[in-house]
PDB file of C-alpha atoms in Angstrom:
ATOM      1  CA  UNK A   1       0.000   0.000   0.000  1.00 65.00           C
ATOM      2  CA  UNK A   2       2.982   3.121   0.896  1.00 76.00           C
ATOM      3  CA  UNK A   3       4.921   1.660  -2.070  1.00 76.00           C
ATOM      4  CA  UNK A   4       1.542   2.332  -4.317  1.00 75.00           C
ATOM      5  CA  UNK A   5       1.049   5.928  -2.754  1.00 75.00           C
ATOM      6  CA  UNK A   6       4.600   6.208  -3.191  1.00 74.00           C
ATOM      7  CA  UNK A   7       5.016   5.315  -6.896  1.00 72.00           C
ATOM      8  CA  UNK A   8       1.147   7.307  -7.344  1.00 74.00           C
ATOM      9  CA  UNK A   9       3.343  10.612  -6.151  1.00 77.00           C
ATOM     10  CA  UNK A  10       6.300  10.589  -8.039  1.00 75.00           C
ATOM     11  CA  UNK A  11       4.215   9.502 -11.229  1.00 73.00           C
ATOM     12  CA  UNK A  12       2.030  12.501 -10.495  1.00 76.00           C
ATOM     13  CA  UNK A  13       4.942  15.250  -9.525  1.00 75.00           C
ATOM     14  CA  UNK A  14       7.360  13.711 -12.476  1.00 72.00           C
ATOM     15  CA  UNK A  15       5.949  15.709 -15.246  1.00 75.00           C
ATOM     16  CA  UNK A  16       5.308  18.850 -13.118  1.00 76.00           C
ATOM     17  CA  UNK A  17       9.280  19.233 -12.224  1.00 77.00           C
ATOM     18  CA  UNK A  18      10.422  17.837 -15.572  1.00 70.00           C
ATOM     19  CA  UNK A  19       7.959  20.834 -17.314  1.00 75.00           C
ATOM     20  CA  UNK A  20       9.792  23.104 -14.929  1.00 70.00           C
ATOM     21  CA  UNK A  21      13.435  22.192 -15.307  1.00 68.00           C
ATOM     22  CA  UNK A  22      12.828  22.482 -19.116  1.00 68.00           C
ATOM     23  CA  UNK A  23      10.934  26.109 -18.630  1.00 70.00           C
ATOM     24  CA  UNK A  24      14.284  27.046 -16.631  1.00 68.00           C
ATOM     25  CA  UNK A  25      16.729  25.519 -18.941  1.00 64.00           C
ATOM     26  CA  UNK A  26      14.873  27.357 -22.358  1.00 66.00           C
ATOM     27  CA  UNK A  27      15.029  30.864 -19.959  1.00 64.00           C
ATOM     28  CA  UNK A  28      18.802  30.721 -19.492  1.00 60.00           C
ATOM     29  CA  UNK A  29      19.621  29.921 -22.713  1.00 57.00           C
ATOM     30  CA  UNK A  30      20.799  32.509 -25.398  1.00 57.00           C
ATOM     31  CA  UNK A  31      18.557  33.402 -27.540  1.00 60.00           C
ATOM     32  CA  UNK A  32      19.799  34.114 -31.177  1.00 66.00           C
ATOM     33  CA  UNK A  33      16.581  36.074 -32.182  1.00 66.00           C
ATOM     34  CA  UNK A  34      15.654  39.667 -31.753  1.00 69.00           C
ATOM     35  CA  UNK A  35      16.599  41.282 -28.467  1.00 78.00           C
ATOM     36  CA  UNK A  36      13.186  41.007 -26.604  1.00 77.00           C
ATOM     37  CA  UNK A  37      12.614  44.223 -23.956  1.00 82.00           C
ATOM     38  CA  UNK A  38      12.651  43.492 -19.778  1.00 83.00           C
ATOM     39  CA  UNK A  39       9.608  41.301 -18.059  1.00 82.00           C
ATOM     40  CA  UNK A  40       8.583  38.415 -16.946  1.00 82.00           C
ATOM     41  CA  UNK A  41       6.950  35.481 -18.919  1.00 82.00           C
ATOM     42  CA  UNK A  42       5.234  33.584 -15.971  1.00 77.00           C
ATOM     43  CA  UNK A  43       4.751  30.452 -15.293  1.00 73.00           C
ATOM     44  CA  UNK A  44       5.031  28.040 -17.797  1.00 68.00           C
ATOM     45  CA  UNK A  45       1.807  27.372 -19.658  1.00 67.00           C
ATOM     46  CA  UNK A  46      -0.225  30.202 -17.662  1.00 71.00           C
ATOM     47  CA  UNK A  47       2.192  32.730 -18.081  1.00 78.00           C
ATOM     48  CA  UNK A  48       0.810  35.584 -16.072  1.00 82.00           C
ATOM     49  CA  UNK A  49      -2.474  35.237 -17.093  1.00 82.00           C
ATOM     50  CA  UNK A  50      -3.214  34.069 -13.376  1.00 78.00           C
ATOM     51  CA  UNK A  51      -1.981  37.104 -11.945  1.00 81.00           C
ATOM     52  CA  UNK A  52      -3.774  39.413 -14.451  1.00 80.00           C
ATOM     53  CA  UNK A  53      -7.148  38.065 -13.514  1.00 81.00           C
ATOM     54  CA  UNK A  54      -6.669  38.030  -9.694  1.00 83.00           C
ATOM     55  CA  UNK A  55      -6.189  41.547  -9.650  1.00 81.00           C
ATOM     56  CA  UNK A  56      -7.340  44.785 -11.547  1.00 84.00           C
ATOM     57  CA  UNK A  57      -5.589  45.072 -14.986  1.00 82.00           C
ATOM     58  CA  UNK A  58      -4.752  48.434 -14.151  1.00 84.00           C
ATOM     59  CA  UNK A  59      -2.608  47.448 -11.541  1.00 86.00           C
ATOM     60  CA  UNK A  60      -1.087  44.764 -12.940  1.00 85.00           C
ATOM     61  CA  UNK A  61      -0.043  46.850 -16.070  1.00 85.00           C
ATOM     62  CA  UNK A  62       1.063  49.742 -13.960  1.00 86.00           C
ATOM     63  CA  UNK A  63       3.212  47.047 -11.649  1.00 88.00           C
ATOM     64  CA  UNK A  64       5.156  45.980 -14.966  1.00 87.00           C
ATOM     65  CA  UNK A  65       5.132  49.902 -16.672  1.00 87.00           C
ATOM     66  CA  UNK A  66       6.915  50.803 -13.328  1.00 88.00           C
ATOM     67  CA  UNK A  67       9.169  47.942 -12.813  1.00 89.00           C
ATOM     68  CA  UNK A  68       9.904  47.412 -16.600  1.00 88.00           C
ATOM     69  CA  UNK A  69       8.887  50.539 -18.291  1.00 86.00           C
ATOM     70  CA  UNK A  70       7.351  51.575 -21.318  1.00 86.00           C
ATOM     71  CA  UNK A  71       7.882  48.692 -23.139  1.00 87.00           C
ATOM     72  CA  UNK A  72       7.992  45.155 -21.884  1.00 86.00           C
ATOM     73  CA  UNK A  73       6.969  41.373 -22.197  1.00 87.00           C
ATOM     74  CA  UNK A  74       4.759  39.048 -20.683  1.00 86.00           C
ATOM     75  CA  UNK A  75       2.445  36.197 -21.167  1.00 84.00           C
ATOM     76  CA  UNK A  76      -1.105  36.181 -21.449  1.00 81.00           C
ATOM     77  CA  UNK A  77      -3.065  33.254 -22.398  1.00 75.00           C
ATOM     78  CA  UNK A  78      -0.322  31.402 -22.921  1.00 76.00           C
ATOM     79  CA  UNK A  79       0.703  33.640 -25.609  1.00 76.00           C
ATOM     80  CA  UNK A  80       4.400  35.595 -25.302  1.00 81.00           C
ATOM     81  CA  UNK A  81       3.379  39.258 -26.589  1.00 82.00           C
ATOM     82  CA  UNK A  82       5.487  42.850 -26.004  1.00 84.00           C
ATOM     83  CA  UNK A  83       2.965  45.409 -24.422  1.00 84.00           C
ATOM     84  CA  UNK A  84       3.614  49.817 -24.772  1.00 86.00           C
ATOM     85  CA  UNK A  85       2.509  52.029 -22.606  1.00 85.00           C
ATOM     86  CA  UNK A  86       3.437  54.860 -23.927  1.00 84.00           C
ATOM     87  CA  UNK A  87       2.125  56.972 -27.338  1.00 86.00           C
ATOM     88  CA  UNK A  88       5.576  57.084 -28.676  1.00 86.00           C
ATOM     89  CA  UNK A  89       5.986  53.954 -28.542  1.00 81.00           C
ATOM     90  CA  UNK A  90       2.472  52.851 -30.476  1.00 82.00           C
ATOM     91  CA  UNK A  91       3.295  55.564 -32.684  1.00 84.00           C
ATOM     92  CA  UNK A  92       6.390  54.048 -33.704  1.00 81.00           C
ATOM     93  CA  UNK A  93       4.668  50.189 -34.109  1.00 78.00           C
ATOM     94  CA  UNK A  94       1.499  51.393 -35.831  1.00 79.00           C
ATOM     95  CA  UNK A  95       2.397  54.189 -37.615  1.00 81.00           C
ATOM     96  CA  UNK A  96       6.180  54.639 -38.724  1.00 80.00           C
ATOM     97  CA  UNK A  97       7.562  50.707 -38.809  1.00 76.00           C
ATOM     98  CA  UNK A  98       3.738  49.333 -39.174  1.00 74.00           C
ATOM     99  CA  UNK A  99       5.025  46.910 -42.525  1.00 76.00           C
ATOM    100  CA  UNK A 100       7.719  45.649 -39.815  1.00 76.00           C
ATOM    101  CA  UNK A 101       4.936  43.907 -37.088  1.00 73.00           C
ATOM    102  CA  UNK A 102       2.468  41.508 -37.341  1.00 70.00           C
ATOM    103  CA  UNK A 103      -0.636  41.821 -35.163  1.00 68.00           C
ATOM    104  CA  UNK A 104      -1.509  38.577 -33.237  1.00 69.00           C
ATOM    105  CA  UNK A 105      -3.901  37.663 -30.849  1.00 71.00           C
ATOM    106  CA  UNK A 106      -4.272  34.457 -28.397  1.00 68.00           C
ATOM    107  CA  UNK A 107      -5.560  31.276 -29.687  1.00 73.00           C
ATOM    108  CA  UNK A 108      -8.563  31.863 -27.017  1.00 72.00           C
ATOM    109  CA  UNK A 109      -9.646  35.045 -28.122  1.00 74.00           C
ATOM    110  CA  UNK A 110      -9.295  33.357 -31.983  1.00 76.00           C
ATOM    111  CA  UNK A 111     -11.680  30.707 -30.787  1.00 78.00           C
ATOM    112  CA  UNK A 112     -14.132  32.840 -28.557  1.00 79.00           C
ATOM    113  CA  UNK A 113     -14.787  35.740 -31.293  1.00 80.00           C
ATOM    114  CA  UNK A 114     -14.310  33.744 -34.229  1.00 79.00           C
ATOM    115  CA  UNK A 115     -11.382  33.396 -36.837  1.00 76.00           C
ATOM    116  CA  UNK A 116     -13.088  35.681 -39.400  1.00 77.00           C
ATOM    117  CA  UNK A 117     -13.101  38.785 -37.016  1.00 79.00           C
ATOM    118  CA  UNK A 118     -11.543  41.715 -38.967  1.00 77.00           C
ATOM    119  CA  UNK A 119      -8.596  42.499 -36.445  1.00 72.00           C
ATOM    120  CA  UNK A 120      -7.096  38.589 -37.092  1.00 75.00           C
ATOM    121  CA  UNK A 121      -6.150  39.177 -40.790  1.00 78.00           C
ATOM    122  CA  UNK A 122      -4.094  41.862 -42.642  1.00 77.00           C
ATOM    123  CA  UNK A 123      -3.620  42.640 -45.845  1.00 79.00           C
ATOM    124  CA  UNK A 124      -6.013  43.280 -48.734  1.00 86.00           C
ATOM    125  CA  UNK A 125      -8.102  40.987 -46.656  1.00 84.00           C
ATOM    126  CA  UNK A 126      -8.199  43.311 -44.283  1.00 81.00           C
ATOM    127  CA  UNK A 127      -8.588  46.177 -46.326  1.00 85.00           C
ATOM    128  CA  UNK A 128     -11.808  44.685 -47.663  1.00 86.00           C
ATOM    129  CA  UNK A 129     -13.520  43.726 -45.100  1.00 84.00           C
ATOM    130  CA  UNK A 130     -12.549  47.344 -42.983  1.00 84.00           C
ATOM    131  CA  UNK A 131     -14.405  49.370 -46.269  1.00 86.00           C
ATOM    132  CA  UNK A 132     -17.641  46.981 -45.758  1.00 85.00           C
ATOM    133  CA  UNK A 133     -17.746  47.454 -42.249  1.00 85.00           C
ATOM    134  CA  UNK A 134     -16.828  51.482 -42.415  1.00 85.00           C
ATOM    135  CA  UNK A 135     -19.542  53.107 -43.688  1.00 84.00           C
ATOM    136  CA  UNK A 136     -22.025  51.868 -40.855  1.00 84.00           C
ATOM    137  CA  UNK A 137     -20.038  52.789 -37.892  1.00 84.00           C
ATOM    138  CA  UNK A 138     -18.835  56.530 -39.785  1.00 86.00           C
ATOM    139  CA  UNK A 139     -20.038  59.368 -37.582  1.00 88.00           C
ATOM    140  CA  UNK A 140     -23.111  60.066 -39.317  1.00 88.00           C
ATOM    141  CA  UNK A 141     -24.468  56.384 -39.366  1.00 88.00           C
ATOM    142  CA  UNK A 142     -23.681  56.471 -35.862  1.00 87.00           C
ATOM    143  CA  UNK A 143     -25.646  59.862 -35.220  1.00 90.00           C
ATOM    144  CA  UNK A 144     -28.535  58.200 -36.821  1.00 90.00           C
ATOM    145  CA  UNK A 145     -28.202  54.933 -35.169  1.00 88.00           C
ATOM    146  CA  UNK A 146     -28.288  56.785 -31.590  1.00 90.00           C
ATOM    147  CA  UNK A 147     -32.155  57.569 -31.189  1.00 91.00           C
ATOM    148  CA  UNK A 148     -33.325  54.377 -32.246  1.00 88.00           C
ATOM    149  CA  UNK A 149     -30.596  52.000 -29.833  1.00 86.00           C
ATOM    150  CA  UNK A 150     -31.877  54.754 -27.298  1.00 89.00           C
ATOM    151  CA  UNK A 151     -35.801  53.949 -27.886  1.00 89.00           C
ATOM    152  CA  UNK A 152     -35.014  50.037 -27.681  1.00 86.00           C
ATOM    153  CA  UNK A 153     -33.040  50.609 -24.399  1.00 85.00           C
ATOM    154  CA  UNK A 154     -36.073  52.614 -22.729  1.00 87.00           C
ATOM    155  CA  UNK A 155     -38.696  50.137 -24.151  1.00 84.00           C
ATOM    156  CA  UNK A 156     -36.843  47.145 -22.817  1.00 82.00           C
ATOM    157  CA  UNK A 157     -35.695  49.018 -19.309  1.00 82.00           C
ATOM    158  CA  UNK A 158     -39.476  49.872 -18.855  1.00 83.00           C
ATOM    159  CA  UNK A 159     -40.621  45.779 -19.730  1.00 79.00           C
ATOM    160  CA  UNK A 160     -37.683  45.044 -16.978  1.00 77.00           C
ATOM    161  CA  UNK A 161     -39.473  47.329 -14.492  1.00 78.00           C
ATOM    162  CA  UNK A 162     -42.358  46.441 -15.477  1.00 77.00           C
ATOM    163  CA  UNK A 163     -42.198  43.021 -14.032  1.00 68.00           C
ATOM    164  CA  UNK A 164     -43.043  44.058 -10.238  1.00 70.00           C
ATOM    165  CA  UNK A 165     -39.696  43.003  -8.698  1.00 68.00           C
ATOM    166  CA  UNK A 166     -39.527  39.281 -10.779  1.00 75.00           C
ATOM    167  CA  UNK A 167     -35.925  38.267 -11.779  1.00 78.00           C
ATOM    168  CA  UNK A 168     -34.992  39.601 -15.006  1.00 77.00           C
ATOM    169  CA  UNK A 169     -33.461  36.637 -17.605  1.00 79.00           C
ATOM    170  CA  UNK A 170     -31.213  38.535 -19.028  1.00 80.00           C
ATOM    171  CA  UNK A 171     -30.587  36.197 -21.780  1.00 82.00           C
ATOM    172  CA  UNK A 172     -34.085  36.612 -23.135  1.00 80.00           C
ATOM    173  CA  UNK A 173     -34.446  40.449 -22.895  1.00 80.00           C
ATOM    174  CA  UNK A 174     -30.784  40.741 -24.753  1.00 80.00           C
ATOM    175  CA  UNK A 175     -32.062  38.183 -27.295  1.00 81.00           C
ATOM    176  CA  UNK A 176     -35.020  40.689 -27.805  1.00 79.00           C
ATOM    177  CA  UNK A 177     -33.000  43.553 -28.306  1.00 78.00           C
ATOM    178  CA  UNK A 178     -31.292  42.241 -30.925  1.00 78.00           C
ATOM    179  CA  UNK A 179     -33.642  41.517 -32.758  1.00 74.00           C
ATOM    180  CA  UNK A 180     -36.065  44.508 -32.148  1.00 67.00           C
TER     181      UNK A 180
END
C-alpha cells in the first residue's frame, strides 16, 4: 500500500518538475533572435495570465510599466506578446515601422470571437472587409443609429421594471434587443 502511494506521487509530480526544469533551462539559454525588452513570462503554460485576472488590470499593467517601463513582455493566455505604454511607442509600431509587425492575438480570443473577425487578418483581406464594415459605424451612421438603440433601451428598461420586482433573464431580454 505506501509503495503504491509512493510510486502514485512521483508519477504525479514527475511531469510537473520535468515541465519546470525544461521552462528554466529554455530561460537561461541565449537566444539568437531579436533582443526582446525586460519582463517576466510567468509560469510556464499560464504565463501571467493568473496574476492578471486576480487583480485589476490596471494594476497589474502599472506594476510591470513601473518595474519594466514603457515597453515590456509578458504572457497572457499562454501567448508571449510585447505590451507599450506609452504613445511614442504605439506611434512608432502602428504608424512609422507598421510593414515591420504583425498583429496577433491568443488562440482563445481566436476561438471565442471567431477566426473571421476583422482584427485577425491583414492585408487586402483586411482592407476589404474594414471598407464593408466602415460606412455603418462613420459618424453620421452612428448619429442616426443613436435615437433608435436609445428607444429600444427605454422600451426594454421599462418591460424590466415592469415586471413588479420578478428576476430579469437577461438572456431573453438581450435576445429581444437584438432583434427589435
Amino acid at each position: 500500500m505506501e509503495e503504491s502511494v509512493m510510486l502514485l506521487t512521483i508519477l504525479l509530480l514527475l511531469p510537473v518538475i520535468l515541465s519546470c526544469l525544461l521552462w528554466r533551462n529554455q530561460m537561461k539559454r541565449p537566444h539568437n533572435g531579436p533582443k526582446l525588452p525586460p519582463g517576466s513570462m510567468g509560469w510556464p503554460f499560464f504565463g501571467e495570465t493568473l496574476k492578471l485576472y486576480s487583480q485589476n488590470p490596471s494594476i497589474f499593467f502599472g506594476t510591470r510599466h513601473q518595474r519594466y517601463g514603457d515597453i515590456f513582455k509578458t504572457n497572457i493566455h499562454g501567448s508571449p506578446c510585447v505590451m507599450l505604454t506609452c504613445p511614442k511607442a504605439a506611434r512608432f509600431v502602428l504608424v512609422t515601422e507598421a510593414h515591420r509587425f504583425k498583429p496577433s492575438y491568443p488562440q482563445s480570443k481566436e476561438r471565442l470571437i471567431g477566426p473571421w473577425a476583422i482584427f485577425f487578418h491583414d492585408g487586402e483581406f483586411h482592407t476589404r472587409m474594414r471598407k464593408l464594415v466602415q460606412g455603418s459605424l462613420s459618424l453620421d451612421a452612428v448619429r442616426t443609429m443613436v435615437p433608435l438603440i436609445e428607444a429600444v433601451a427605454v422600451n426594454t428598461l421599462e418591460s424590466c421594471c415592469s415586471g413588479g420586482g420578478l428576476a430579469v433573464n437577461t438572456f431573453h431580454e438581450m435576445k429581444k434587443v437584438c432583434m427589435e
